[in-house]
C-alpha cells in the first residue's frame, strides 16, 4: 500500500502511507467524522460513552468490545482480542445482531460505499436503489464528503468496491462460520435475531 509492491526499477511515485490505525481518525479527523457520523451514522467520537447493555454478550464467551454507536444507540463492536483486524458486529437495540466486516478497514469500505446498508434486508434491487437515491437527495454533497473521508483514511476512492460487492459480502458473512463465531445473545442467553438473514439481489 505504500509503494513497496511496485516492480523493481519502477519510476512510479509511491502511494501515501496508509494509516496503521483507523479508529483514532474515525473519532477525530474532521472530514472522516463528517462522513461517518454525519452520513453513515457511525459515531466514534466519544468511545468512553459506548457501553453495551448489561447481559448482551457473545455466545462463545469471547470479548465483545463496543467502539462506536449509531444515533439510535445501536452498537458497533469488535469481537475477541486484538486490534482493528478483529471481526466487527452490529448489535441493535431492537434485538438483532450480526457481523458486518472482518476488520475496521472493511467496515470503513462498507460505510463509504453503502452508508444506507441498514435498509438492505428484505428489499429488492430496485428498492435499494430508491434508498440510495434518497440518501443522495438528503445529502447532495455525499460524493465529495465520501472522497474526502476515504482519502483521510488512506483509501483511494477509485478503488472502493461496488455497492453490489459490499452487500454480497454482508450475505457471505451472515451465512458463514463468522456468523457462528460472532453470535450475540441477550439477557436470558437466547441468540439475537440475525441482522442480515437475506439480501435480495434481483428486482
PDB file of C-alpha atoms in Angstrom:
ATOM      1  CA  UNK A   1       0.000   0.000   0.000  1.00  0.00           C
ATOM      2  CA  UNK A   2       2.966   2.303   0.457  1.00  0.00           C
ATOM      3  CA  UNK A   3       4.611   1.610  -2.866  1.00  0.00           C
ATOM      4  CA  UNK A   4       6.772  -1.291  -1.713  1.00  0.00           C
ATOM      5  CA  UNK A   5       4.967  -3.620  -4.148  1.00  0.00           C
ATOM      6  CA  UNK A   6       5.986  -1.614  -7.205  1.00  0.00           C
ATOM      7  CA  UNK A   7       8.183  -3.506  -9.717  1.00  0.00           C
ATOM      8  CA  UNK A   8      11.917  -3.091  -9.240  1.00  0.00           C
ATOM      9  CA  UNK A   9      13.203  -0.078 -11.118  1.00  0.00           C
ATOM     10  CA  UNK A  10       9.745   1.447 -11.418  1.00  0.00           C
ATOM     11  CA  UNK A  11       9.641   5.239 -11.526  1.00  0.00           C
ATOM     12  CA  UNK A  12       6.030   5.286 -10.364  1.00  0.00           C
ATOM     13  CA  UNK A  13       5.594   7.503  -7.310  1.00  0.00           C
ATOM     14  CA  UNK A  14       4.947   5.733  -4.040  1.00  0.00           C
ATOM     15  CA  UNK A  15       1.416   5.985  -2.710  1.00  0.00           C
ATOM     16  CA  UNK A  16       0.945   7.866   0.553  1.00  0.00           C
ATOM     17  CA  UNK A  17       1.323   5.702   3.623  1.00  0.00           C
ATOM     18  CA  UNK A  18      -1.913   4.136   4.744  1.00  0.00           C
ATOM     19  CA  UNK A  19      -2.726   4.950   8.380  1.00  0.00           C
ATOM     20  CA  UNK A  20      -1.907   1.992  10.623  1.00  0.00           C
ATOM     21  CA  UNK A  21      -4.972   2.645  12.765  1.00  0.00           C
ATOM     22  CA  UNK A  22      -8.292   3.978  11.553  1.00  0.00           C
ATOM     23  CA  UNK A  23     -10.201   4.236  14.823  1.00  0.00           C
ATOM     24  CA  UNK A  24      -8.442   7.417  16.015  1.00  0.00           C
ATOM     25  CA  UNK A  25      -9.303   9.052  12.686  1.00  0.00           C
ATOM     26  CA  UNK A  26     -12.935   7.943  12.938  1.00  0.00           C
ATOM     27  CA  UNK A  27     -13.145   9.821  16.199  1.00  0.00           C
ATOM     28  CA  UNK A  28     -11.123  12.935  15.471  1.00  0.00           C
ATOM     29  CA  UNK A  29     -10.490  13.710  11.795  1.00  0.00           C
ATOM     30  CA  UNK A  30     -12.923  16.411  10.661  1.00  0.00           C
ATOM     31  CA  UNK A  31     -13.507  15.001   7.168  1.00  0.00           C
ATOM     32  CA  UNK A  32     -13.865  11.433   8.444  1.00  0.00           C
ATOM     33  CA  UNK A  33     -16.274  12.359  11.226  1.00  0.00           C
ATOM     34  CA  UNK A  34     -18.325  14.469   8.808  1.00  0.00           C
ATOM     35  CA  UNK A  35     -18.993  11.394   6.695  1.00  0.00           C
ATOM     36  CA  UNK A  36     -19.101   8.526   9.169  1.00  0.00           C
ATOM     37  CA  UNK A  37     -21.040  10.255  11.946  1.00  0.00           C
ATOM     38  CA  UNK A  38     -22.984  12.593   9.688  1.00  0.00           C
ATOM     39  CA  UNK A  39     -23.814  10.301   6.765  1.00  0.00           C
ATOM     40  CA  UNK A  40     -23.118   6.672   7.717  1.00  0.00           C
ATOM     41  CA  UNK A  41     -24.399   7.027  11.309  1.00  0.00           C
ATOM     42  CA  UNK A  42     -21.237   5.603  12.875  1.00  0.00           C
ATOM     43  CA  UNK A  43     -20.114   7.815  15.749  1.00  0.00           C
ATOM     44  CA  UNK A  44     -16.718   7.014  17.277  1.00  0.00           C
ATOM     45  CA  UNK A  45     -16.062  10.477  18.703  1.00  0.00           C
ATOM     46  CA  UNK A  46     -16.591   9.543  22.353  1.00  0.00           C
ATOM     47  CA  UNK A  47     -15.502   5.921  22.933  1.00  0.00           C
ATOM     48  CA  UNK A  48     -15.835   6.171  26.718  1.00  0.00           C
ATOM     49  CA  UNK A  49     -19.602   6.638  26.354  1.00  0.00           C
ATOM     50  CA  UNK A  50     -20.042   3.481  24.281  1.00  0.00           C
ATOM     51  CA  UNK A  51     -21.236   0.688  26.555  1.00  0.00           C
ATOM     52  CA  UNK A  52     -23.305  -2.355  25.714  1.00  0.00           C
ATOM     53  CA  UNK A  53     -26.435  -3.057  27.692  1.00  0.00           C
ATOM     54  CA  UNK A  54     -25.967  -5.430  30.601  1.00  0.00           C
ATOM     55  CA  UNK A  55     -26.293  -9.090  29.619  1.00  0.00           C
ATOM     56  CA  UNK A  56     -25.539  -8.649  25.911  1.00  0.00           C
ATOM     57  CA  UNK A  57     -22.563 -10.850  25.078  1.00  0.00           C
ATOM     58  CA  UNK A  58     -21.090 -13.341  22.649  1.00  0.00           C
ATOM     59  CA  UNK A  59     -22.324 -16.931  22.907  1.00  0.00           C
ATOM     60  CA  UNK A  60     -18.721 -18.103  22.641  1.00  0.00           C
ATOM     61  CA  UNK A  61     -17.692 -16.163  25.724  1.00  0.00           C
ATOM     62  CA  UNK A  62     -15.183 -14.126  23.701  1.00  0.00           C
ATOM     63  CA  UNK A  63     -14.789 -10.418  24.319  1.00  0.00           C
ATOM     64  CA  UNK A  64     -17.354  -8.045  22.800  1.00  0.00           C
ATOM     65  CA  UNK A  65     -15.921  -4.532  22.745  1.00  0.00           C
ATOM     66  CA  UNK A  66     -18.060  -1.602  21.631  1.00  0.00           C
ATOM     67  CA  UNK A  67     -16.123   1.157  19.860  1.00  0.00           C
ATOM     68  CA  UNK A  68     -18.822   3.234  18.179  1.00  0.00           C
ATOM     69  CA  UNK A  69     -22.555   3.723  18.116  1.00  0.00           C
ATOM     70  CA  UNK A  70     -25.369   4.820  15.855  1.00  0.00           C
ATOM     71  CA  UNK A  71     -27.675   7.695  16.677  1.00  0.00           C
ATOM     72  CA  UNK A  72     -30.274   5.182  17.835  1.00  0.00           C
ATOM     73  CA  UNK A  73     -27.846   3.759  20.389  1.00  0.00           C
ATOM     74  CA  UNK A  74     -27.107   0.614  18.360  1.00  0.00           C
ATOM     75  CA  UNK A  75     -23.556  -0.631  18.847  1.00  0.00           C
ATOM     76  CA  UNK A  76     -20.562  -1.329  16.607  1.00  0.00           C
ATOM     77  CA  UNK A  77     -18.345  -3.872  18.375  1.00  0.00           C
ATOM     78  CA  UNK A  78     -15.065  -5.709  17.935  1.00  0.00           C
ATOM     79  CA  UNK A  79     -15.057  -9.453  18.577  1.00  0.00           C
ATOM     80  CA  UNK A  80     -12.331 -11.167  20.585  1.00  0.00           C
ATOM     81  CA  UNK A  81      -8.870  -9.886  21.428  1.00  0.00           C
ATOM     82  CA  UNK A  82      -6.542  -7.903  19.207  1.00  0.00           C
ATOM     83  CA  UNK A  83      -6.646  -4.724  17.192  1.00  0.00           C
ATOM     84  CA  UNK A  84      -8.590  -3.315  14.261  1.00  0.00           C
ATOM     85  CA  UNK A  85      -8.239  -6.554  12.316  1.00  0.00           C
ATOM     86  CA  UNK A  86     -10.900  -8.180  14.516  1.00  0.00           C
ATOM     87  CA  UNK A  87     -14.389  -9.024  13.188  1.00  0.00           C
ATOM     88  CA  UNK A  88     -16.964  -6.272  13.653  1.00  0.00           C
ATOM     89  CA  UNK A  89     -20.553  -6.948  14.682  1.00  0.00           C
ATOM     90  CA  UNK A  90     -23.539  -4.629  14.866  1.00  0.00           C
ATOM     91  CA  UNK A  91     -25.835  -5.003  17.865  1.00  0.00           C
ATOM     92  CA  UNK A  92     -29.230  -3.324  17.572  1.00  0.00           C
ATOM     93  CA  UNK A  93     -31.409  -2.250  20.471  1.00  0.00           C
ATOM     94  CA  UNK A  94     -34.232  -3.922  18.531  1.00  0.00           C
ATOM     95  CA  UNK A  95     -32.777  -7.343  19.343  1.00  0.00           C
ATOM     96  CA  UNK A  96     -30.885  -8.143  16.164  1.00  0.00           C
ATOM     97  CA  UNK A  97     -27.161  -8.549  15.642  1.00  0.00           C
ATOM     98  CA  UNK A  98     -24.676  -9.835  13.117  1.00  0.00           C
ATOM     99  CA  UNK A  99     -21.235  -9.498  11.552  1.00  0.00           C
ATOM    100  CA  UNK A 100     -20.524  -6.569   9.247  1.00  0.00           C
ATOM    101  CA  UNK A 101     -16.861  -6.950   8.370  1.00  0.00           C
ATOM    102  CA  UNK A 102     -13.561  -8.605   9.123  1.00  0.00           C
ATOM    103  CA  UNK A 103     -11.576  -5.669  10.376  1.00  0.00           C
ATOM    104  CA  UNK A 104     -12.209  -1.960  10.621  1.00  0.00           C
ATOM    105  CA  UNK A 105     -10.850  -1.279   7.149  1.00  0.00           C
ATOM    106  CA  UNK A 106     -13.539  -3.493   5.576  1.00  0.00           C
ATOM    107  CA  UNK A 107     -16.197  -1.803   7.701  1.00  0.00           C
ATOM    108  CA  UNK A 108     -14.959   1.586   6.513  1.00  0.00           C
ATOM    109  CA  UNK A 109     -15.351   0.495   2.887  1.00  0.00           C
ATOM    110  CA  UNK A 110     -18.892  -0.741   3.566  1.00  0.00           C
ATOM    111  CA  UNK A 111     -19.898   2.560   5.141  1.00  0.00           C
ATOM    112  CA  UNK A 112     -18.257   4.622   2.412  1.00  0.00           C
ATOM    113  CA  UNK A 113     -19.908   2.689  -0.405  1.00  0.00           C
ATOM    114  CA  UNK A 114     -23.326   1.959   1.110  1.00  0.00           C
ATOM    115  CA  UNK A 115     -23.963   4.148   4.168  1.00  0.00           C
ATOM    116  CA  UNK A 116     -27.597   3.026   3.921  1.00  0.00           C
ATOM    117  CA  UNK A 117     -26.717  -0.675   4.485  1.00  0.00           C
ATOM    118  CA  UNK A 118     -29.163  -0.964   7.420  1.00  0.00           C
ATOM    119  CA  UNK A 119     -32.048  -0.613   4.964  1.00  0.00           C
ATOM    120  CA  UNK A 120     -30.868  -3.528   2.799  1.00  0.00           C
ATOM    121  CA  UNK A 121     -32.551  -6.576   4.402  1.00  0.00           C
ATOM    122  CA  UNK A 122     -35.710  -7.656   2.618  1.00  0.00           C
ATOM    123  CA  UNK A 123     -35.513  -5.067  -0.156  1.00  0.00           C
ATOM    124  CA  UNK A 124     -35.272  -5.684  -3.869  1.00  0.00           C
ATOM    125  CA  UNK A 125     -32.524  -4.192  -6.000  1.00  0.00           C
ATOM    126  CA  UNK A 126     -34.949  -1.530  -7.221  1.00  0.00           C
ATOM    127  CA  UNK A 127     -35.951  -0.649  -3.670  1.00  0.00           C
ATOM    128  CA  UNK A 128     -32.295  -0.439  -2.639  1.00  0.00           C
ATOM    129  CA  UNK A 129     -31.679   1.990  -5.472  1.00  0.00           C
ATOM    130  CA  UNK A 130     -34.536   4.128  -4.151  1.00  0.00           C
ATOM    131  CA  UNK A 131     -32.906   4.129  -0.713  1.00  0.00           C
ATOM    132  CA  UNK A 132     -29.564   5.151  -2.215  1.00  0.00           C
ATOM    133  CA  UNK A 133     -31.256   7.918  -4.225  1.00  0.00           C
ATOM    134  CA  UNK A 134     -32.906   9.247  -1.073  1.00  0.00           C
ATOM    135  CA  UNK A 135     -29.519   9.431   0.631  1.00  0.00           C
ATOM    136  CA  UNK A 136     -28.209  11.471  -2.275  1.00  0.00           C
ATOM    137  CA  UNK A 137     -31.236  13.739  -2.178  1.00  0.00           C
ATOM    138  CA  UNK A 138     -30.839  14.408   1.542  1.00  0.00           C
ATOM    139  CA  UNK A 139     -27.045  14.739   1.284  1.00  0.00           C
ATOM    140  CA  UNK A 140     -26.320  16.296  -2.118  1.00  0.00           C
ATOM    141  CA  UNK A 141     -22.609  16.596  -1.352  1.00  0.00           C
ATOM    142  CA  UNK A 142     -22.277  12.927  -0.386  1.00  0.00           C
ATOM    143  CA  UNK A 143     -19.760  12.116  -3.140  1.00  0.00           C
ATOM    144  CA  UNK A 144     -17.460  14.952  -2.088  1.00  0.00           C
ATOM    145  CA  UNK A 145     -17.712  14.000   1.571  1.00  0.00           C
ATOM    146  CA  UNK A 146     -17.085  10.333   0.729  1.00  0.00           C
ATOM    147  CA  UNK A 147     -13.978  11.158  -1.296  1.00  0.00           C
ATOM    148  CA  UNK A 148     -12.514  13.377   1.418  1.00  0.00           C
ATOM    149  CA  UNK A 149     -13.191  10.812   4.136  1.00  0.00           C
ATOM    150  CA  UNK A 150     -11.739   7.971   2.076  1.00  0.00           C
ATOM    151  CA  UNK A 151      -8.548   9.880   1.356  1.00  0.00           C
ATOM    152  CA  UNK A 152      -8.179  10.841   5.006  1.00  0.00           C
ATOM    153  CA  UNK A 153      -8.303   7.123   5.828  1.00  0.00           C
ATOM    154  CA  UNK A 154      -5.675   6.332   3.208  1.00  0.00           C
ATOM    155  CA  UNK A 155      -8.190   4.754   0.808  1.00  0.00           C
ATOM    156  CA  UNK A 156      -8.338   5.535  -2.901  1.00  0.00           C
ATOM    157  CA  UNK A 157     -11.972   6.443  -3.739  1.00  0.00           C
ATOM    158  CA  UNK A 158     -11.496   4.992  -7.233  1.00  0.00           C
ATOM    159  CA  UNK A 159     -10.620   1.603  -5.732  1.00  0.00           C
ATOM    160  CA  UNK A 160     -13.632   1.264  -3.444  1.00  0.00           C
ATOM    161  CA  UNK A 161     -15.817  -1.795  -4.144  1.00  0.00           C
ATOM    162  CA  UNK A 162     -19.248  -1.549  -5.739  1.00  0.00           C
ATOM    163  CA  UNK A 163     -22.497  -1.477  -3.804  1.00  0.00           C
ATOM    164  CA  UNK A 164     -23.327  -4.978  -5.077  1.00  0.00           C
ATOM    165  CA  UNK A 165     -19.970  -6.259  -3.820  1.00  0.00           C
ATOM    166  CA  UNK A 166     -20.331  -4.923  -0.280  1.00  0.00           C
ATOM    167  CA  UNK A 167     -23.912  -6.193   0.013  1.00  0.00           C
ATOM    168  CA  UNK A 168     -22.866  -9.625  -1.240  1.00  0.00           C
ATOM    169  CA  UNK A 169     -20.142  -9.609   1.400  1.00  0.00           C
ATOM    170  CA  UNK A 170     -22.745  -8.961   4.126  1.00  0.00           C
ATOM    171  CA  UNK A 171     -24.687 -12.006   2.943  1.00  0.00           C
ATOM    172  CA  UNK A 172     -21.500 -14.092   2.894  1.00  0.00           C
ATOM    173  CA  UNK A 173     -20.623 -13.120   6.461  1.00  0.00           C
ATOM    174  CA  UNK A 174     -24.166 -13.703   7.715  1.00  0.00           C
ATOM    175  CA  UNK A 175     -24.233 -17.278   6.377  1.00  0.00           C
ATOM    176  CA  UNK A 176     -20.689 -18.423   7.039  1.00  0.00           C
ATOM    177  CA  UNK A 177     -18.641 -19.560  10.030  1.00  0.00           C
ATOM    178  CA  UNK A 178     -18.006 -15.945  11.024  1.00  0.00           C
ATOM    179  CA  UNK A 179     -21.688 -15.638  11.933  1.00  0.00           C
ATOM    180  CA  UNK A 180     -21.314 -18.583  14.312  1.00  0.00           C
ATOM    181  CA  UNK A 181     -18.221 -17.099  15.926  1.00  0.00           C
ATOM    182  CA  UNK A 182     -19.966 -13.740  16.237  1.00  0.00           C
ATOM    183  CA  UNK A 183     -23.291 -14.985  17.596  1.00  0.00           C
ATOM    184  CA  UNK A 184     -24.644 -12.461  20.094  1.00  0.00           C
ATOM    185  CA  UNK A 185     -27.016 -13.471  22.883  1.00  0.00           C
ATOM    186  CA  UNK A 186     -29.267 -11.364  25.050  1.00  0.00           C
ATOM    187  CA  UNK A 187     -30.055 -11.163  28.732  1.00  0.00           C
ATOM    188  CA  UNK A 188     -31.529 -14.644  29.043  1.00  0.00           C
ATOM    189  CA  UNK A 189     -28.945 -16.331  26.850  1.00  0.00           C
ATOM    190  CA  UNK A 190     -31.135 -16.530  23.746  1.00  0.00           C
ATOM    191  CA  UNK A 191     -29.489 -15.640  20.409  1.00  0.00           C
ATOM    192  CA  UNK A 192     -30.473 -12.279  18.973  1.00  0.00           C
ATOM    193  CA  UNK A 193     -32.159 -12.354  15.563  1.00  0.00           C
ATOM    194  CA  UNK A 194     -29.780 -12.250  12.570  1.00  0.00           C
ATOM    195  CA  UNK A 195     -29.070  -8.798  11.234  1.00  0.00           C
ATOM    196  CA  UNK A 196     -28.909  -9.987   7.626  1.00  0.00           C
ATOM    197  CA  UNK A 197     -30.877 -13.137   7.094  1.00  0.00           C
ATOM    198  CA  UNK A 198     -31.071 -12.423   3.375  1.00  0.00           C
ATOM    199  CA  UNK A 199     -30.467  -9.572   0.985  1.00  0.00           C
ATOM    200  CA  UNK A 200     -32.208  -9.946  -2.382  1.00  0.00           C
ATOM    201  CA  UNK A 201     -30.040  -9.327  -5.410  1.00  0.00           C
ATOM    202  CA  UNK A 202     -32.729  -9.415  -8.090  1.00  0.00           C
ATOM    203  CA  UNK A 203     -35.533  -6.913  -8.745  1.00  0.00           C
TER     204      UNK A 203
END
